[in-house]
Tab-separated table of C-alpha atoms in Angstrom:
chain	number	residue	atom	x	y	z
R	92	MET	CA	-43.214	107.179	-30.008
R	93	ILE	CA	-40.108	105.960	-28.848
R	94	ILE	CA	-39.850	105.239	-25.076
R	95	PHE	CA	-36.637	105.709	-23.347
R	96	ASP	CA	-35.010	104.047	-20.053
R	97	CYS	CA	-32.875	106.387	-18.721
R	98	ASP	CA	-30.373	104.847	-16.100
R	99	GLY	CA	-27.895	102.896	-18.410
R	100	VAL	CA	-29.645	104.276	-21.679
R	101	LEU	CA	-29.318	107.723	-21.871
R	102	VAL	CA	-27.334	108.687	-18.704
R	103	ASP	CA	-24.430	106.444	-17.105
R	104	SER	CA	-25.683	106.371	-13.973
R	105	GLU	CA	-25.940	102.129	-13.270
R	106	ILE	CA	-22.173	102.217	-12.789
R	107	LEU	CA	-22.366	104.932	-9.903
R	108	SER	CA	-25.590	103.902	-8.097
R	109	ASN	CA	-24.520	100.457	-7.824
R	110	GLY	CA	-20.765	101.393	-6.890
R	111	ILE	CA	-22.505	103.162	-4.077
R	112	ASP	CA	-25.058	100.632	-3.077
R	113	ALA	CA	-22.524	97.908	-2.888
R	114	GLU	CA	-20.220	99.745	-0.710
R	115	LEU	CA	-22.646	100.690	1.616
R	116	MET	CA	-24.370	97.089	1.619
R	117	ARG	CA	-20.638	95.578	2.282
R	118	ALA	CA	-20.391	98.223	5.009
R	119	ALA	CA	-23.529	96.550	6.633
R	120	GLY	CA	-21.943	93.117	6.689
R	121	TYR	CA	-23.476	91.717	3.150
R	122	PRO	CA	-21.042	90.574	0.491
R	123	ILE	CA	-22.007	91.806	-2.626
R	124	THR	CA	-20.087	93.723	-5.332
R	125	ALA	CA	-21.556	96.415	-7.874
R	126	ALA	CA	-21.111	93.993	-10.708
R	127	GLU	CA	-23.406	91.125	-8.758
R	128	LEU	CA	-26.034	94.227	-8.143
R	129	ILE	CA	-26.056	94.902	-11.922
R	130	ARG	CA	-26.624	91.499	-13.288
R	131	GLY	CA	-29.083	90.681	-10.620
R	132	TYR	CA	-31.161	93.530	-9.989
R	133	ILE	CA	-31.134	96.687	-12.295
R	134	GLY	CA	-34.051	98.097	-13.932
R	135	ARG	CA	-36.142	97.971	-10.887
R	136	PRO	CA	-37.134	100.706	-8.372
R	137	LYS	CA	-34.260	101.379	-5.889
R	138	ALA	CA	-36.325	100.801	-3.143
R	139	GLU	CA	-37.327	97.569	-4.380
R	140	ILE	CA	-33.812	96.279	-4.921
R	141	TRP	CA	-32.757	97.319	-1.519
R	142	ALA	CA	-35.901	95.528	0.160
R	143	ALA	CA	-35.099	92.189	-1.846
R	144	ILE	CA	-31.970	91.748	-0.621
R	145	ALA	CA	-32.786	92.518	3.087
R	146	GLU	CA	-35.465	89.764	2.628
R	147	GLU	CA	-32.882	87.325	1.347
R	148	ARG	CA	-30.259	87.927	3.805
R	149	GLY	CA	-33.055	87.970	6.680
R	150	VAL	CA	-31.805	90.928	8.141
R	151	ALA	CA	-33.113	94.510	7.946
R	152	TRP	CA	-30.790	97.443	6.702
R	153	PRO	CA	-29.910	100.011	9.315
R	154	ASP	CA	-31.932	102.625	9.681
R	155	GLY	CA	-31.346	105.359	7.164
R	156	LEU	CA	-28.699	103.394	4.570
R	157	LEU	CA	-30.922	103.790	1.921
R	158	GLU	CA	-31.507	107.303	2.535
R	159	LYS	CA	-27.783	107.865	2.703
R	160	ALA	CA	-27.288	105.861	-0.576
R	161	ASP	CA	-29.773	108.428	-2.129
R	162	ALA	CA	-28.007	111.340	-0.997
R	163	LEU	CA	-24.574	110.089	-2.266
R	164	LEU	CA	-25.748	109.335	-5.506
R	165	LEU	CA	-27.569	112.768	-6.078
R	166	GLU	CA	-24.321	114.113	-4.943
R	167	ARG	CA	-22.039	112.351	-7.395
R	168	ILE	CA	-24.876	112.860	-10.192
R	169	GLU	CA	-24.035	116.594	-9.457
R	170	THR	CA	-20.370	116.074	-10.360
R	171	GLU	CA	-19.517	112.934	-11.938
R	172	LEU	CA	-22.434	111.509	-13.995
R	173	GLN	CA	-21.815	111.625	-18.092
R	174	PRO	CA	-24.491	111.013	-20.812
R	175	VAL	CA	-23.808	107.732	-22.293
R	176	ALA	CA	-21.392	108.126	-25.373
R	177	GLY	CA	-22.889	109.698	-28.240
R	178	VAL	CA	-26.514	109.594	-27.053
R	179	ALA	CA	-27.050	113.578	-27.643
R	180	GLU	CA	-26.070	112.844	-31.604
R	181	ALA	CA	-28.389	109.695	-31.786
R	182	LEU	CA	-31.255	111.739	-30.573
R	183	ALA	CA	-30.713	114.304	-32.767
R	184	LEU	CA	-30.729	111.762	-35.525
R	185	ILE	CA	-34.141	110.079	-34.401
R	186	PRO	CA	-37.231	111.777	-35.557
R	187	GLY	CA	-40.571	111.563	-34.255
R	188	ARG	CA	-41.833	111.477	-30.388
R	189	LYS	CA	-39.592	110.770	-27.572
R	190	ALA	CA	-40.508	110.284	-23.832
R	191	VAL	CA	-38.561	108.767	-20.966
R	192	ALA	CA	-39.904	105.944	-18.334
R	193	SER	CA	-37.645	105.243	-15.838
R	194	SER	CA	-37.386	103.464	-12.389
R	195	SER	CA	-35.846	106.539	-10.451
R	196	ALA	CA	-37.453	108.553	-8.590
R	197	LEU	CA	-38.786	111.781	-10.501
R	198	PRO	CA	-36.446	114.517	-9.113
R	199	LYS	CA	-33.411	112.527	-9.359
R	200	LEU	CA	-34.430	111.324	-12.761
R	201	ARG	CA	-34.727	114.997	-13.508
R	202	LYS	CA	-31.789	115.812	-12.079
R	203	ALA	CA	-29.675	113.295	-14.441
R	204	LEU	CA	-31.270	114.656	-17.320
R	205	ALA	CA	-30.575	118.025	-16.573
R	206	ARG	CA	-26.757	117.347	-15.839
R	207	CYS	CA	-26.384	115.455	-18.857
R	208	GLY	CA	-28.134	118.307	-20.978
R	209	LEU	CA	-31.256	115.975	-22.138
R	210	LEU	CA	-33.943	116.947	-20.222
R	211	GLU	CA	-35.142	119.807	-22.789
R	212	THR	CA	-35.018	116.938	-25.386
R	213	PHE	CA	-37.793	115.066	-23.553
R	214	ASP	CA	-39.845	117.542	-21.239
R	215	PRO	CA	-42.353	117.431	-20.308
R	216	ALA	CA	-42.561	113.574	-21.219
R	217	VAL	CA	-40.579	112.357	-18.590
R	218	PHE	CA	-41.940	109.766	-16.303
R	219	SER	CA	-41.249	108.035	-13.444
R	220	ALA	CA	-42.388	104.281	-11.663
R	221	SER	CA	-42.648	106.620	-8.496
R	222	GLN	CA	-45.874	108.129	-10.775
R	223	VAL	CA	-47.572	104.530	-10.728
R	224	ALA	CA	-48.504	101.407	-8.292
R	225	ARG	CA	-45.908	98.843	-9.895
R	226	GLY	CA	-42.259	99.370	-10.806
R	227	LYS	CA	-40.694	97.575	-13.534
R	228	PRO	CA	-41.155	94.379	-14.661
R	229	ALA	CA	-44.698	95.808	-14.298
R	230	PRO	CA	-45.771	97.640	-17.344
R	231	ASP	CA	-47.159	100.536	-15.463
R	232	VAL	CA	-44.661	103.251	-16.342
R	233	PHE	CA	-44.696	102.201	-19.856
R	234	LEU	CA	-48.474	102.400	-19.844
R	235	TYR	CA	-48.550	105.678	-17.799
R	236	ALA	CA	-46.184	107.088	-20.261
R	237	ALA	CA	-48.315	106.232	-23.724
R	238	ARG	CA	-51.602	107.386	-21.621
R	239	GLU	CA	-49.982	110.724	-20.968
R	240	CYS	CA	-48.418	111.414	-24.473
R	241	GLY	CA	-51.839	110.368	-25.954
R	242	VAL	CA	-50.451	107.570	-27.921
R	243	ALA	CA	-51.485	103.784	-28.251
R	244	ALA	CA	-49.376	101.189	-26.393
R	245	ASP	CA	-49.082	99.121	-29.440
R	246	GLN	CA	-47.699	102.139	-31.265
R	247	CYS	CA	-44.405	102.659	-28.989
R	248	LEU	CA	-40.865	101.395	-29.237
R	249	VAL	CA	-39.098	100.997	-25.914
R	250	VAL	CA	-35.126	101.253	-25.672
R	251	GLU	CA	-33.870	99.309	-22.736
R	252	ASP	CA	-30.825	98.164	-21.100
R	253	SER	CA	-32.319	95.814	-18.162
R	254	VAL	CA	-34.024	92.524	-18.017
R	255	ALA	CA	-36.642	93.911	-15.965
R	256	GLY	CA	-37.139	96.908	-18.116
R	257	VAL	CA	-37.913	94.268	-21.503
R	258	HIS	CA	-40.186	92.213	-19.477
R	259	ALA	CA	-41.857	95.525	-18.724
R	260	GLY	CA	-41.889	96.797	-22.185
R	261	ARG	CA	-43.189	93.773	-23.508
R	262	ALA	CA	-45.608	93.066	-20.825
R	263	ALA	CA	-47.319	96.796	-22.102
R	264	GLY	CA	-47.721	95.367	-25.333
R	265	MET	CA	-44.721	97.005	-26.854
R	266	ARG	CA	-41.491	96.313	-29.119
R	267	VAL	CA	-38.521	96.633	-26.951
R	268	LEU	CA	-34.864	97.426	-28.350
R	269	GLY	CA	-32.174	96.562	-26.037
R	270	PHE	CA	-29.021	98.599	-25.767
R	271	THR	CA	-25.892	97.416	-23.766
R	272	GLY	CA	-23.863	100.346	-24.645
R	273	GLY	CA	-23.545	101.778	-20.772
R	274	LEU	CA	-20.434	101.445	-18.942
R	275	HIS	CA	-22.456	99.187	-17.052
R	276	SER	CA	-22.752	96.215	-19.277
R	277	TYR	CA	-21.600	92.446	-18.290
R	278	PRO	CA	-20.823	89.423	-20.105
R	279	GLY	CA	-24.014	88.003	-21.348
R	280	HIS	CA	-25.953	91.091	-21.249
R	281	ALA	CA	-27.298	91.028	-24.788
R	282	GLU	CA	-28.162	87.258	-24.418
R	283	ALA	CA	-30.172	88.402	-21.185
R	284	LEU	CA	-31.919	90.995	-22.915
R	285	ILE	CA	-32.885	88.475	-25.954
R	286	ALA	CA	-34.084	86.035	-23.681
R	287	ALA	CA	-36.039	88.610	-21.934
R	288	GLY	CA	-38.065	89.162	-24.993
R	289	ALA	CA	-35.980	92.173	-26.948
R	290	ALA	CA	-36.299	92.250	-30.475
R	291	GLU	CA	-32.954	92.986	-31.194
R	292	VAL	CA	-29.866	94.437	-29.435
R	293	VAL	CA	-27.764	97.433	-30.072
R	294	ALA	CA	-24.469	97.594	-28.317
R	295	ASP	CA	-23.326	101.327	-29.778
R	296	MET	CA	-25.274	104.217	-29.434
R	297	ARG	CA	-23.962	105.426	-33.023
R	298	ASP	CA	-25.784	102.435	-34.579
R	299	LEU	CA	-29.170	103.311	-32.655
R	300	PRO	CA	-31.035	105.598	-34.973
R	301	GLU	CA	-30.814	103.113	-37.988
R	302	ARG	CA	-32.090	100.129	-35.460
R	303	VAL	CA	-34.634	102.448	-33.924
R	304	SER	CA	-36.005	103.185	-37.817
R	305	ALA	CA	-35.870	99.535	-38.606
R	306	GLN	CA	-37.920	98.828	-35.504
R	307	LEU	CA	-40.613	101.604	-36.244
R	308	GLN	CA	-41.437	99.864	-39.069
R	309	GLU	CA	-42.354	96.664	-37.411
R	310	VAL	CA	-44.403	98.430	-34.840
């Protein structure tokens, strides 16, 4: 079975989400850019990211700020979110069972997939870190996805764009294929995924079916 991360692999939401978060954090007095958020934090549950940065800066966020970020993102998902270029064509060429395992909350995850015309490709095998005890980089959501689908962890291949996600997949005992074809990709992205444990990295969705096929032979 192939387990896909969602944000930055299937849908180009990271660029939207981190842009909103950085703008609100700056307005609250913390100087950070979307690029810095992407490089340092993507892949983890949003609430954990905000909590970690609050701890680093030593000041709690204003009440309701995270909820405002979530609401703004949901609005922009409905009007602006696009699938990663070429993803529908790539998925059509990849045979076998597929699932999604994401750090996003389940309502946002399903909304994003539906907006991009991808929900029916995976439903009902759509899983969120909100359904398990720990988010990425812990392996919980990947293990949960495999268990719910009745597939052994060592028979799963993960497709991930984040260091946290790669760590999670490897901790679950799964082989991981890195992906850097999203709009949020940054200099050194591929090298970071390899260093985290990805078997290889794909930079273009058009190359994904061939590389998935090759990696599945190693599973």
